[in-house]
Amino acid sequence: MSALTELDHVGIAVHDLEAAVSWYAEMFGATVAHRERIESDGVDEALIKVADSYIQLLAPYTDSSPLAKFLERRGEGIHHVGYRVEDCDAALEDVKAKGARVVDEHPRTGSRGTTVAFLHPKSAFGTLIELVQE
Ligand code: CO
């Protein structure tokens, strides 16, 4: 059985959060289900619900945010993929034991009160992966 139970969200880096929210509204009639400032990452998010998953629009609110550096280097676009797991701690320990490089040695609090941990893109075929426990 896979440790990944659902696609939780796709994180998209943008310069202007309001412009991105307006675009999704205009193009698809999509509305924001949740907004949050995630201080640990220096970002503002707007979540747009798509079935049981989300599009997570992300914009940095400070230049010291890692996302600001990402935007500088790579420009706007897909930043990470969030997979839902039953137990973030167990899933993280498992991939570490199997040799995956991780960004977070231990799970931490994400948006919506979730528990999250990031795997490094270097050992994941170029994709920053977030494990999300609801
Ligand atoms: Co995320």
Short mmCIF file of C-alpha atoms and ligand atoms in Angstrom, two decimals:
data_model
loop_
_atom_site.label_atom_id
_atom_site.label_comp_id
_atom_site.label_asym_id
_atom_site.label_seq_id
_atom_site.Cartn_x
_atom_site.Cartn_y
_atom_site.Cartn_z
CA MET A 1 0.00 0.00 0.00
CA SER A 2 1.29 3.44 -0.90
CA ALA A 3 2.15 5.89 1.85
CA LEU A 4 0.68 8.61 -0.41
CA THR A 5 -3.10 8.66 0.06
CA GLU A 6 -4.13 11.72 -2.00
CA LEU A 7 -2.71 14.60 -3.96
CA ASP A 8 -3.09 17.34 -1.34
CA HIS A 9 -1.97 20.35 -3.34
CA VAL A 10 0.23 21.77 -6.06
CA GLY A 11 2.18 24.80 -4.86
CA ILE A 12 2.60 27.57 -7.44
CA ALA A 13 5.01 30.46 -6.89
CA VAL A 14 3.74 33.85 -8.04
CA HIS A 15 4.92 37.43 -7.64
CA ASP A 16 1.46 38.93 -7.10
CA LEU A 17 -0.98 36.81 -5.09
CA GLU A 18 -4.01 39.03 -5.79
CA ALA A 19 -3.33 38.97 -9.53
CA ALA A 20 -3.13 35.17 -9.48
CA VAL A 21 -6.33 34.84 -7.40
CA SER A 22 -8.14 37.17 -9.81
CA TRP A 23 -6.90 35.23 -12.80
CA TYR A 24 -8.19 31.90 -11.45
CA ALA A 25 -11.52 33.58 -10.67
CA GLU A 26 -11.81 35.13 -14.13
CA MET A 27 -10.66 32.08 -16.09
CA PHE A 28 -12.33 29.29 -14.13
CA GLY A 29 -14.74 30.91 -11.68
CA ALA A 30 -12.52 29.45 -8.94
CA THR A 31 -12.73 30.99 -5.49
CA VAL A 32 -10.35 31.04 -2.55
CA ALA A 33 -11.16 28.46 0.14
CA HIS A 34 -8.48 29.55 2.60
CA ARG A 35 -5.88 32.26 3.08
CA GLU A 36 -2.99 32.22 5.46
CA ARG A 37 0.33 33.92 6.15
CA ILE A 38 2.86 31.16 6.82
CA GLU A 39 5.46 32.99 8.88
CA SER A 40 7.94 30.10 9.05
CA ASP A 41 8.26 30.24 5.25
CA GLY A 42 7.79 33.99 4.74
CA VAL A 43 4.86 33.47 2.36
CA ASP A 44 1.21 34.33 1.91
CA GLU A 45 -0.95 31.56 0.50
CA ALA A 46 -4.33 31.39 -1.16
CA LEU A 47 -5.83 27.91 -1.48
CA ILE A 48 -8.20 27.17 -4.34
CA LYS A 49 -10.09 23.92 -3.91
CA VAL A 50 -10.17 21.45 -6.80
CA ALA A 51 -12.20 18.38 -5.82
CA ASP A 52 -10.43 17.05 -2.71
CA SER A 53 -7.15 18.81 -3.51
CA TYR A 54 -5.93 22.39 -3.67
CA ILE A 55 -4.01 24.74 -5.87
CA GLN A 56 -1.78 26.59 -3.40
CA LEU A 57 -0.88 30.01 -4.78
CA LEU A 58 2.17 31.31 -2.93
CA ALA A 59 3.82 34.73 -2.86
CA PRO A 60 6.66 35.85 -0.59
CA TYR A 61 5.95 38.82 1.68
CA THR A 62 9.60 39.33 2.58
CA ASP A 63 12.82 39.19 0.55
CA SER A 64 14.33 36.76 3.05
CA SER A 65 11.73 34.12 2.16
CA PRO A 66 13.20 31.07 0.38
CA LEU A 67 10.34 31.52 -2.11
CA ALA A 68 11.66 35.01 -3.00
CA LYS A 69 14.98 33.39 -3.91
CA PHE A 70 13.17 30.71 -5.92
CA LEU A 71 11.27 33.38 -7.90
CA GLU A 72 14.50 35.26 -8.55
CA ARG A 73 16.28 32.15 -9.85
CA ARG A 74 13.50 30.26 -11.59
CA GLY A 75 10.63 32.69 -12.09
CA GLU A 76 6.96 31.94 -11.53
CA GLY A 77 5.62 28.42 -11.82
CA ILE A 78 5.21 25.09 -10.07
CA HIS A 79 7.18 25.13 -6.83
CA HIS A 80 6.27 21.87 -5.08
CA VAL A 81 3.81 18.99 -4.90
CA GLY A 82 2.09 18.12 -1.63
CA TYR A 83 1.09 14.50 -1.07
CA ARG A 84 -1.26 13.52 1.74
CA VAL A 85 -0.03 10.86 4.16
CA GLU A 86 -1.63 9.23 7.20
CA ASP A 87 1.37 9.79 9.44
CA CYS A 88 3.91 12.45 8.47
CA ASP A 89 6.47 11.45 11.08
CA ALA A 90 6.40 7.77 10.09
CA ALA A 91 6.52 8.57 6.36
CA LEU A 92 9.45 10.96 6.87
CA GLU A 93 11.42 8.46 8.96
CA ASP A 94 10.75 5.79 6.35
CA VAL A 95 12.09 7.81 3.39
CA LYS A 96 15.09 8.95 5.45
CA ALA A 97 15.87 5.32 6.30
CA LYS A 98 15.67 4.55 2.56
CA GLY A 99 18.22 7.28 1.78
CA ALA A 100 16.10 10.22 0.60
CA ARG A 101 17.53 13.69 1.19
CA VAL A 102 15.17 15.81 3.25
CA VAL A 103 14.71 19.51 3.90
CA ASP A 104 12.97 18.96 7.25
CA GLU A 105 14.61 16.49 9.63
CA HIS A 106 11.40 16.52 11.66
CA PRO A 107 7.76 17.31 10.80
CA ARG A 108 6.57 20.85 11.45
CA THR A 109 3.29 22.77 11.39
CA GLY A 110 2.05 23.79 7.94
CA SER A 111 -0.97 25.84 6.88
CA ARG A 112 -4.52 24.85 7.98
CA GLY A 113 -2.98 23.25 11.07
CA THR A 114 -1.49 20.41 9.03
CA THR A 115 1.73 18.60 9.88
CA VAL A 116 4.24 18.75 7.03
CA ALA A 117 7.77 17.82 6.00
CA PHE A 118 9.68 18.52 2.79
CA LEU A 119 11.91 16.17 0.81
CA HIS A 120 14.80 17.70 -1.10
CA PRO A 121 14.34 17.89 -4.90
CA LYS A 122 17.90 16.61 -5.45
CA SER A 123 16.95 13.06 -4.52
CA ALA A 124 13.39 13.26 -5.91
CA PHE A 125 13.94 13.77 -9.64
CA GLY A 126 13.90 17.54 -9.37
CA THR A 127 10.61 17.89 -7.52
CA LEU A 128 10.30 19.48 -4.10
CA ILE A 129 7.92 17.09 -2.31
CA GLU A 130 5.83 18.00 0.73
CA LEU A 131 4.31 15.28 2.91
CA VAL A 132 1.04 16.56 4.39
CA GLN A 133 -0.83 15.08 7.32
CA GLU A 134 -4.25 16.62 7.92
CO CO B 1 2.64 23.30 0.24
#
